[in-house]
Tab-separated table of C-alpha atoms in Angstrom:
chain	number	residue	atom	x	y	z
A	587	MET	CA	106.273	144.764	141.764
A	588	ASP	CA	108.497	143.283	145.125
A	589	ASP	CA	106.899	145.522	147.349
A	590	LEU	CA	102.971	143.677	147.013
A	591	PRO	CA	101.348	141.686	148.881
A	592	PRO	CA	102.639	137.587	148.500
A	593	PRO	CA	99.345	136.771	147.990
A	594	LEU	CA	99.327	139.253	144.887
A	595	ILE	CA	101.798	137.909	143.638
A	596	LEU	CA	101.658	133.982	144.790
A	597	ASP	CA	97.472	135.157	142.414
A	598	VAL	CA	98.813	136.967	139.376
A	599	LEU	CA	102.056	133.458	139.271
A	600	SER	CA	99.430	131.467	139.392
A	601	ARG	CA	97.709	132.902	136.103
A	602	LEU	CA	100.429	132.404	134.299
A	603	GLY	CA	99.894	129.734	130.718
A	604	ASP	CA	102.857	128.060	130.952
A	605	SER	CA	105.815	127.488	133.068
A	606	ALA	CA	108.622	128.492	130.960
A	607	ASP	CA	107.150	131.900	132.292
A	608	LEU	CA	107.587	131.233	135.688
A	609	ALA	CA	110.946	130.029	135.683
A	610	ARG	CA	111.388	133.639	134.113
A	611	CYS	CA	110.239	136.054	136.852
A	612	ARG	CA	112.304	133.333	138.194
A	613	VAL	CA	115.113	134.205	137.533
A	614	ALA	CA	113.632	138.141	137.011
A	615	SER	CA	113.169	138.411	141.849
A	616	LYS	CA	113.983	136.941	144.283
A	617	THR	CA	110.516	136.946	145.774
A	618	PHE	CA	109.822	135.757	143.027
A	619	ASN	CA	111.744	133.012	143.028
A	620	SER	CA	110.737	132.438	146.431
A	621	LEU	CA	107.241	132.603	146.427
A	622	SER	CA	107.215	130.469	143.420
A	623	ARG	CA	107.073	127.756	145.318
A	624	ASP	CA	104.088	127.838	146.324
A	625	ILE	CA	102.133	127.416	142.681
A	626	ARG	CA	100.123	124.666	142.671
A	627	SER	CA	100.467	123.576	139.202
A	628	ILE	CA	102.611	122.864	135.962
A	629	ASN	CA	101.463	123.206	132.600
A	630	LEU	CA	104.946	123.115	130.150
A	631	HIS	CA	104.258	122.411	126.293
A	632	CYS	CA	107.577	121.966	123.773
A	633	SER	CA	107.445	124.493	121.449
A	634	PHE	CA	108.669	123.915	118.064
A	635	ASP	CA	111.696	126.033	117.995
A	636	ARG	CA	112.686	124.516	120.934
A	637	TYR	CA	112.504	121.397	118.454
A	638	ALA	CA	114.671	122.094	115.868
A	639	LYS	CA	116.915	124.013	117.684
A	640	SER	CA	117.649	121.179	119.448
A	641	ARG	CA	117.728	118.858	116.189
A	642	CYS	CA	120.216	121.566	115.098
A	643	PRO	CA	124.215	121.261	115.771
A	644	LEU	CA	125.239	124.437	115.849
A	645	THR	CA	121.941	124.553	119.026
A	646	ARG	CA	121.901	121.643	119.858
A	647	SER	CA	124.528	122.078	123.148
A	648	SER	CA	122.408	125.265	124.008
A	649	ILE	CA	118.729	123.574	124.304
A	650	THR	CA	118.116	122.121	127.891
A	651	PRO	CA	116.469	118.330	127.873
A	652	PHE	CA	112.816	119.228	127.874
A	653	LYS	CA	112.549	116.160	130.705
A	654	THR	CA	114.970	117.872	132.642
A	655	ILE	CA	112.632	121.268	132.496
A	656	LEU	CA	109.997	119.353	133.918
A	657	LYS	CA	111.661	117.490	136.323
A	658	ASN	CA	113.563	120.121	137.820
A	659	LEU	CA	109.974	122.388	137.854
A	660	VAL	CA	108.907	119.459	140.111
A	661	SER	CA	111.886	119.217	142.063
A	662	GLU	CA	110.963	122.920	143.186
A	663	LEU	CA	107.641	122.710	144.138
A	664	ARG	CA	105.587	122.312	147.502
A	665	ILE	CA	102.647	121.266	146.490
A	666	VAL	CA	101.342	119.527	142.988
A	667	GLU	CA	97.958	119.636	142.313
A	668	SER	CA	97.879	120.082	138.130
A	669	VAL	CA	100.067	119.158	135.464
A	670	THR	CA	99.550	119.244	132.320
A	671	ILE	CA	103.079	118.450	129.316
A	672	GLY	CA	103.437	118.506	126.453
A	673	ILE	CA	104.292	119.725	122.705
A	674	ASP	CA	102.361	122.683	120.552
A	675	LYS	CA	100.685	122.932	117.749
A	676	PRO	CA	102.387	123.454	115.584
A	677	LEU	CA	104.959	120.023	116.587
A	678	ARG	CA	101.088	117.896	116.148
A	679	THR	CA	101.288	118.524	112.650
A	680	VAL	CA	104.475	116.439	112.596
A	681	SER	CA	103.660	113.301	110.992
A	682	TYR	CA	106.199	109.496	111.257
A	683	ASP	CA	106.350	109.548	107.323
A	684	ASP	CA	107.455	112.971	107.059
A	685	VAL	CA	110.975	112.885	110.753
A	686	GLU	CA	112.505	110.190	111.418
A	687	ASP	CA	113.209	110.406	115.207
A	688	GLU	CA	114.103	107.187	117.146
A	689	ASP	CA	115.014	109.400	119.810
A	690	ASP	CA	113.141	110.089	122.781
A	691	ASP	CA	113.457	112.724	124.676
A	692	LEU	CA	110.136	114.078	123.390
A	693	TYR	CA	108.544	110.133	123.993
A	694	LEU	CA	106.976	112.004	127.432
A	695	THR	CA	104.322	108.593	128.497
A	696	GLU	CA	107.551	107.231	129.073
A	697	VAL	CA	107.662	104.797	132.287
A	698	ASN	CA	111.159	105.763	133.369
A	699	PHE	CA	111.018	108.964	132.887
A	700	VAL	CA	106.884	109.687	134.601
A	701	GLY	CA	108.410	107.546	137.210
A	702	GLU	CA	111.314	109.589	138.196
A	703	TRP	CA	108.607	112.149	139.222
A	704	LEU	CA	105.561	111.360	139.328
A	705	PRO	CA	105.458	109.290	142.759
A	706	LYS	CA	107.202	112.933	144.194
A	707	VAL	CA	103.420	114.947	143.355
A	708	SER	CA	101.011	111.935	143.653
A	709	ASP	CA	99.944	112.908	146.667
A	710	GLY	CA	98.295	116.165	146.121
A	711	LEU	CA	97.445	116.055	142.809
A	712	THR	CA	93.837	115.550	141.245
A	713	SER	CA	94.650	116.558	137.131
A	714	PHE	CA	97.690	115.406	134.994
A	715	SER	CA	97.403	116.125	130.910
A	716	ILE	CA	99.543	114.201	128.416
A	717	SER	CA	100.060	115.203	124.979
A	718	ASP	CA	102.328	113.063	123.483
A	719	PHE	CA	104.812	112.983	120.453
A	720	TRP	CA	103.054	110.529	117.379
A	721	VAL	CA	106.285	110.798	116.101
A	722	GLN	CA	108.104	108.965	119.018
A	723	SER	CA	105.755	107.285	120.588
A	724	CYS	CA	103.015	106.267	118.092
A	725	TRP	CA	105.747	102.681	118.419
A	726	ARG	CA	106.646	102.042	121.668
A	727	ARG	CA	103.886	100.350	124.147
A	728	SER	CA	103.686	102.107	127.105
A	729	GLU	CA	102.933	100.949	129.977
A	730	VAL	CA	102.314	104.537	131.985
A	731	LEU	CA	98.435	103.647	133.017
A	732	SER	CA	99.534	101.159	134.645
A	733	LEU	CA	102.271	103.862	136.973
A	734	ILE	CA	99.420	106.382	136.796
A	735	SER	CA	97.169	104.286	138.506
A	736	SER	CA	99.613	103.152	141.037
A	737	TYR	CA	100.405	106.008	142.827
A	738	CYS	CA	96.918	109.205	141.855
A	739	HIS	CA	95.191	108.022	144.097
A	740	LYS	CA	93.096	111.297	144.272
A	741	LEU	CA	93.269	111.926	140.455
A	742	ALA	CA	90.041	113.029	139.751
A	743	GLU	CA	91.113	114.567	135.417
A	744	LEU	CA	92.835	112.198	133.511
A	745	GLN	CA	93.288	113.152	129.609
A	746	ILE	CA	96.161	111.302	127.582
A	747	ARG	CA	96.925	112.438	123.605
A	748	ASN	CA	98.567	110.718	121.106
A	749	ALA	CA	100.060	107.367	122.438
A	750	TRP	CA	99.770	103.601	122.260
A	751	LEU	CA	99.415	102.341	125.100
A	752	SER	CA	98.315	99.605	127.146
A	753	VAL	CA	96.946	98.026	129.927
A	754	ASP	CA	98.276	95.836	131.884
A	755	GLY	CA	98.654	96.080	135.463
A	756	LEU	CA	95.849	99.207	135.058
A	757	LYS	CA	94.587	98.924	138.441
A	758	PRO	CA	91.235	100.589	139.970
A	759	MET	CA	90.749	104.599	139.768
A	760	PRO	CA	87.277	105.294	141.757
A	761	LYS	CA	88.109	108.439	142.361
A	762	LEU	CA	88.340	109.739	138.494
A	763	SER	CA	85.599	111.802	136.899
A	764	LYS	CA	86.378	112.753	133.636
A	765	LEU	CA	88.836	111.028	131.227
A	766	THR	CA	89.781	111.967	127.675
A	767	LEU	CA	92.071	109.668	125.834
A	768	GLU	CA	92.023	111.596	122.031
A	769	TYR	CA	94.691	109.474	118.839
A	770	ILE	CA	95.158	106.983	121.271
A	771	ARG	CA	96.097	103.363	120.102
A	772	LEU	CA	94.417	100.548	123.048
A	773	ASP	CA	95.047	97.689	124.217
A	774	ASP	CA	91.694	97.252	124.897
A	775	GLU	CA	89.748	95.882	122.841
A	776	ASP	CA	86.719	95.392	124.313
A	777	LEU	CA	87.005	98.497	127.172
A	778	ASN	CA	86.642	95.322	130.083
A	779	LYS	CA	89.545	97.658	131.339
A	780	VAL	CA	88.233	100.575	131.228
A	781	ASN	CA	85.330	100.000	132.163
A	782	GLU	CA	86.640	97.699	135.472
A	783	SER	CA	89.237	100.028	136.735
A	784	PHE	CA	86.525	103.958	135.945
A	785	PRO	CA	83.474	103.493	136.878
A	786	GLY	CA	83.382	106.330	138.988
A	787	LEU	CA	83.702	108.441	135.059
A	788	GLN	CA	81.335	111.640	135.320
A	789	VAL	CA	82.485	112.393	131.972
A	790	LEU	CA	84.512	110.672	129.161
A	791	ASN	CA	85.906	111.299	125.679
A	792	LEU	CA	86.585	108.584	123.092
A	793	ILE	CA	88.282	110.708	120.917
A	794	GLY	CA	90.315	108.197	117.645
A	795	VAL	CA	90.496	105.679	119.426
A	796	GLY	CA	92.271	102.895	117.892
A	797	GLY	CA	92.947	99.038	118.684
A	798	LEU	CA	88.782	97.801	119.048
A	799	LYS	CA	86.838	95.383	117.525
A	800	ASP	CA	83.568	94.792	120.273
A	801	PRO	CA	83.638	97.816	122.064
A	802	LYS	CA	81.428	98.267	124.780
A	803	ILE	CA	81.466	100.550	127.683
A	804	HIS	CA	79.193	99.925	130.922
A	805	LEU	CA	79.713	103.036	133.126
A	806	LEU	CA	77.398	103.207	135.745
A	807	GLN	CA	78.254	107.180	137.126
A	808	LEU	CA	78.246	108.371	133.340
A	809	LYS	CA	76.622	111.156	132.672
A	810	ALA	CA	78.968	112.190	129.874
A	811	CYS	CA	80.543	110.841	127.039
A	812	ARG	CA	81.678	112.281	123.799
A	813	TRP	CA	82.540	108.752	120.995
A	814	THR	CA	83.858	109.088	118.432
A	815	VAL	CA	85.446	105.967	116.852
A	816	SER	CA	88.527	105.825	114.472
A	817	ASN	CA	88.428	102.471	113.146
A	818	ALA	CA	85.888	99.775	111.603
A	819	VAL	CA	84.453	97.130	114.406
A	820	TYR	CA	81.966	95.118	114.636
A	821	SER	CA	79.907	96.834	117.311
A	822	VAL	CA	79.523	99.232	119.129
A	823	THR	CA	77.312	99.027	122.550
A	824	ILE	CA	76.900	102.290	125.974
A	825	VAL	CA	75.294	101.234	129.201
A	826	ALA	CA	75.191	104.327	130.927
A	827	PRO	CA	72.126	104.302	133.266
A	828	ASN	CA	72.961	107.685	133.679
A	829	LEU	CA	74.061	109.823	131.119
A	830	VAL	CA	72.844	112.844	129.606
A	831	LYS	CA	74.439	114.083	127.133
A	832	LEU	CA	75.907	112.196	124.036
A	833	LYS	CA	77.712	112.260	120.999
A	834	LEU	CA	78.611	109.783	119.365
A	835	LYS	CA	80.345	109.469	115.668
A	836	CYS	CA	80.525	106.161	113.647
A	837	VAL	CA	81.256	104.860	110.324
A	838	ARG	CA	79.131	101.408	109.525
A	839	PRO	CA	79.161	98.811	112.684
A	840	ARG	CA	77.007	95.675	112.010
A	841	ALA	CA	75.382	97.449	115.933
A	842	LEU	CA	74.813	100.263	117.543
A	843	VAL	CA	72.722	99.526	121.506
A	844	ILE	CA	72.356	102.386	122.882
A	845	GLU	CA	70.731	102.248	126.969
A	846	THR	CA	70.873	104.723	128.275
A	847	PRO	CA	67.015	106.304	129.590
A	848	SER	CA	68.168	108.948	130.240
A	849	LEU	CA	69.836	110.362	128.163
A	850	ALA	CA	68.070	114.532	127.593
A	851	ASP	CA	70.849	115.543	124.378
A	852	LEU	CA	72.664	112.966	121.708
A	853	HIS	CA	73.985	113.683	119.064
A	854	LEU	CA	74.420	110.749	116.137
A	855	SER	CA	76.447	110.668	112.782
A	856	VAL	CA	76.699	107.261	111.641
A	857	GLU	CA	77.122	105.888	107.746
A	858	GLU	CA	74.236	102.951	108.993
A	859	ALA	CA	73.723	100.450	110.673
A	860	SER	CA	72.845	97.204	109.827
A	861	SER	CA	70.816	96.173	113.390
A	862	PHE	CA	70.183	99.641	115.441
A	863	LYS	CA	69.119	98.762	118.670
A	864	VAL	CA	67.951	101.193	121.418
A	865	GLU	CA	65.702	102.305	123.891
A	866	GLU	CA	63.242	104.687	123.871
A	867	PHE	CA	64.273	108.643	125.620
A	868	VAL	CA	61.620	109.701	128.081
A	869	ASN	CA	64.365	112.781	128.201
A	870	LEU	CA	65.130	113.835	124.761
A	871	THR	CA	65.352	117.141	124.362
A	872	ASN	CA	67.647	117.358	122.452
A	873	LEU	CA	68.566	115.572	118.795
A	874	HIS	CA	70.860	115.972	116.006
A	875	LEU	CA	71.494	113.023	113.388
A	876	GLU	CA	73.928	112.923	110.670
A	877	SER	CA	73.640	109.598	108.315
A	878	LEU	CA	74.453	108.526	104.994
A	879	ASP	CA	71.111	107.983	104.104
A	880	LEU	CA	69.127	110.124	106.516
A	881	ARG	CA	65.739	108.472	105.853
A	882	ARG	CA	66.295	104.890	106.764
A	883	LEU	CA	67.444	106.316	110.699
A	884	LEU	CA	65.495	108.423	111.380
A	885	CYS	CA	62.661	105.912	110.009
A	886	SER	CA	64.364	103.225	112.499
A	887	LEU	CA	64.534	105.806	116.115
A	888	PRO	CA	61.701	104.472	118.554
A	889	PHE	CA	61.526	107.107	119.420
A	890	GLY	CA	61.005	110.859	118.636
A	891	LYS	CA	57.544	112.431	120.155
A	892	THR	CA	60.130	114.370	123.320
A	893	VAL	CA	61.894	115.632	120.561
A	894	LYS	CA	62.033	119.657	121.139
A	895	ASN	CA	65.557	120.974	119.147
A	896	LEU	CA	66.114	118.691	116.158
A	897	LYS	CA	69.179	118.885	113.656
A	898	LEU	CA	69.524	116.838	110.343
A	899	GLY	CA	72.549	116.686	108.432
A	900	LEU	CA	73.905	113.808	106.030
A	901	THR	CA	77.536	112.365	106.362
A	902	LYS	CA	78.286	113.502	102.667
A	903	SER	CA	77.009	115.897	100.316
A	904	SER	CA	77.454	113.915	97.203
A	905	GLU	CA	74.377	111.191	99.308
A	906	LEU	CA	70.896	112.452	97.767
A	907	MET	CA	69.693	108.827	97.215
A	908	GLY	CA	67.214	106.485	99.214
A	909	VAL	CA	66.093	109.789	101.378
A	910	SER	CA	64.176	111.822	98.684
A	911	LYS	CA	61.556	110.010	99.476
A	912	PHE	CA	61.626	111.478	103.028
A	913	GLY	CA	59.567	115.111	102.862
A	914	PHE	CA	58.540	116.572	105.844
A	915	GLU	CA	55.316	115.453	106.652
A	916	SER	CA	56.740	111.678	107.266
A	917	LEU	CA	59.630	114.132	109.773
A	918	PHE	CA	56.534	114.809	111.763
A	919	SER	CA	55.396	111.534	112.148
A	920	VAL	CA	58.134	111.030	113.588
A	921	PHE	CA	59.211	114.724	115.481
A	922	PRO	CA	55.378	115.938	116.265
A	923	ASN	CA	56.631	117.757	119.535
A	924	VAL	CA	59.818	119.754	117.705
A	925	SER	CA	59.485	123.631	117.724
A	926	SER	CA	63.008	124.100	116.843
A	927	LEU	CA	64.788	122.443	113.074
A	928	THR	CA	67.506	122.800	111.841
A	929	PHE	CA	68.991	122.250	108.136
A	930	THR	CA	72.944	121.628	108.140
A	931	PRO	CA	74.352	122.265	104.588
A	932	TRP	CA	72.789	119.714	101.855
A	933	ALA	CA	70.446	117.895	104.963
A	934	TRP	CA	68.162	120.614	102.802
A	935	SER	CA	68.799	119.757	98.899
A	936	VAL	CA	66.752	116.592	100.229
A	937	PHE	CA	64.193	117.780	101.935
A	938	GLU	CA	63.630	121.044	99.273
A	939	MET	CA	63.098	117.440	96.390
A	940	TYR	CA	59.896	116.647	98.519
A	941	ILE	CA	57.505	119.640	98.644
A	942	CYS	CA	55.010	119.809	101.895
A	943	PRO	CA	51.983	118.777	101.419
A	944	GLU	CA	48.814	121.222	101.998
A	945	GLY	CA	46.503	120.193	103.943
A	946	ASP	CA	44.255	120.040	107.207
A	947	GLU	CA	46.697	117.401	109.527
A	948	ILE	CA	49.827	118.590	108.719
A	949	ARG	CA	48.470	121.945	109.547
A	950	SER	CA	48.444	120.086	113.004
A	951	ARG	CA	51.346	118.413	112.820
A	952	MET	CA	53.622	120.759	112.655
A	953	LYS	CA	51.649	123.276	114.759
A	954	GLY	CA	54.420	123.280	117.433
A	955	LEU	CA	57.405	124.574	114.997
A	956	LYS	CA	58.444	127.816	115.872
A	957	GLU	CA	61.491	129.024	113.929
A	958	ILE	CA	63.951	126.538	111.864
A	959	THR	CA	67.307	127.068	109.868
A	960	ALA	CA	68.864	126.186	107.052
A	961	TYR	CA	71.762	126.111	104.841
A	962	LEU	CA	70.442	126.756	101.251
A	963	GLU	CA	72.691	126.032	97.843
A	964	ILE	CA	69.464	126.642	95.081
A	965	HIS	CA	70.437	124.649	92.395
A	966	ASP	CA	66.925	125.418	90.883
A	967	PHE	CA	65.698	128.623	92.576
A	968	GLU	CA	61.679	128.145	92.052
A	969	THR	CA	62.455	124.609	94.464
A	970	THR	CA	64.192	126.053	97.120
A	971	LEU	CA	60.737	129.164	96.557
A	972	SER	CA	58.084	126.463	96.602
A	973	CYS	CA	59.507	124.696	99.714
A	974	ILE	CA	59.910	128.001	102.127
A	975	PHE	CA	56.668	129.356	101.024
A	976	SER	CA	55.225	125.839	101.866
A	977	ILE	CA	56.661	125.429	104.615
A	978	LEU	CA	55.198	129.031	105.414
A	979	ASP	CA	51.678	128.673	104.673
A	980	ASN	CA	51.399	125.334	107.039
A	981	CYS	CA	53.858	126.195	109.415
A	982	SER	CA	51.235	129.126	111.675
A	983	ASN	CA	52.866	129.073	114.842
A	984	LEU	CA	56.844	129.558	113.086
A	985	PHE	CA	58.325	133.288	114.150
A	986	GLU	CA	61.399	132.805	113.141
A	987	MET	CA	63.806	131.458	110.217
A	988	LYS	CA	67.051	131.987	109.428
A	989	LEU	CA	69.025	130.960	106.112
A	990	PHE	CA	72.347	131.279	105.299
A	991	ILE	CA	72.909	131.185	101.725
A	992	HIS	CA	76.173	129.793	100.318
A	993	ARG	CA	78.717	131.644	98.924
A	994	ASP	CA	78.589	130.642	95.777
A	995	VAL	CA	75.168	131.873	94.884
A	996	VAL	CA	74.866	134.723	92.241
A	997	PHE	CA	74.083	138.404	93.845
A	998	HIS	CA	70.413	138.544	91.460
A	999	VAL	CA	69.404	134.895	92.989
A	1000	THR	CA	70.280	135.583	96.542
A	1001	SER	CA	69.101	139.309	96.383
A	1002	THR	CA	65.227	137.997	94.857
A	1003	LEU	CA	64.839	134.703	97.277
A	1004	ILE	CA	65.688	137.807	99.975
A	1005	SER	CA	62.615	140.267	98.825
A	1006	ARG	CA	60.685	137.358	97.663
A	1007	CYS	CA	60.161	135.807	100.789
A	1008	MET	CA	60.097	138.668	103.260
A	1009	THR	CA	57.921	140.298	100.814
A	1010	ARG	CA	55.313	137.302	100.969
A	1011	HIS	CA	55.172	136.602	103.987
A	1012	PRO	CA	56.159	139.975	106.387
A	1013	ARG	CA	55.026	138.869	110.319
A	1014	VAL	CA	57.895	136.119	110.350
A	1015	ILE	CA	61.545	137.302	111.732
A	1016	TRP	CA	64.712	137.364	109.292
A	1017	ARG	CA	67.982	136.296	109.601
A	1018	TRP	CA	69.911	135.964	106.654
A	1019	GLY	CA	73.320	134.916	105.846
A	1020	MET	CA	75.761	133.518	103.544
A	1021	TRP	CA	77.969	129.986	104.169
A	1022	LYS	CA	80.913	128.058	102.305
A	1023	GLU	CA	82.661	125.127	103.514
A	1024	GLY	CA	86.027	125.607	105.807
A	1025	THR	CA	84.782	129.383	106.549
A	1026	GLU	CA	82.581	130.862	108.942
A	1027	ASP	CA	79.443	131.258	108.772
A	1028	ALA	CA	77.683	135.632	108.037
A	1029	TRP	CA	75.004	136.950	108.948
A	1030	ILE	CA	73.400	140.038	106.628
A	1031	LEU	CA	72.217	142.639	108.213
A	1032	ASP	CA	68.603	142.865	107.588
A	1033	GLY	CA	68.464	140.722	104.935
A	1034	VAL	CA	70.319	144.233	102.932
A	1035	LEU	CA	73.258	142.281	101.122
């Protein structure tokens, strides 16, 4: 392999997914060792096996500290554009209650540790990711954001997981376009410092970020946002005039404000909100709604005419009260131009309680519907069948039905439903599948079990 052209060898080495493999290649060949200095990325993760051996008295002395390995890698490379460091998935499941670990060998957001090597690579660094060890980081407040903002002036993408972050000393980073904070305790209860320091963000992911009270995202360049609010907050506000795609999940905020006039794709999951204020989304085509009280949420929406693809779900299977009177007639009053309609598990059970009425008016409202996807539990066979037939009788342009039947439904019921539907409406393209919580959906070929 040493006879291969150096650019080709470098390309091969650059494709290695783990920098530990790169270190092994350097030992195996002088050519590899020489060319490896031109690799521009570091991807290093601590395995559970390494962690366990570093704690065992019999093997501890033979294990090179993880932080030392990283610092050695940094010292060997000429230019570094991307750094990804963290712990493997098995270690992420280890909780503070399970392990008493007061060491700091895997405390990766420690300022002193990061400060030893980050200044050496900061000039060329455009992407930086740290996945910390929660057992060691959850009780230690880190000012690594201040350090990163002081040195990484070209950074475009930043990702930090499993840490307690301070925003003290955080400086503006106008070139940062993508930020992901996941399972973070953040000392910025209203997100003011995030808004001020990252004005150029186009992609923002806040997943399980705690420490918030009245968070407000106010970013003029933001185009995509995923926000899972982990704790109970007083209010949730998003002001982003250029936002196109939003996935927002929160529990019971007293106030929910969404001012995003360019929004085209919205996934909103909220148990309930005392006050719900949104602008009319004139570009909205894809909408996914989940709620404990789906009826109340649907009735409070000031938009719906532009929605083409609609997906409805319940946040809990047992919560069927309060929505039973909201049927297809009301649904198409809010969303008159829907062409694709999906009911996630349990949502169908709500709507089949209210059989679609017949008549020219409802047929006119539902004429744009082309396809339906639904997950069925079949508590009452005749009710489920009547609902399906009622929809098909009123939707003259509907051409495809995708129905997933729960795996616990007995064979005879499933096969009878398939047979009667396909016999009654042969013009429709039927696709049948099976579903169950915690398993992957499976298709039934041509309706044959």
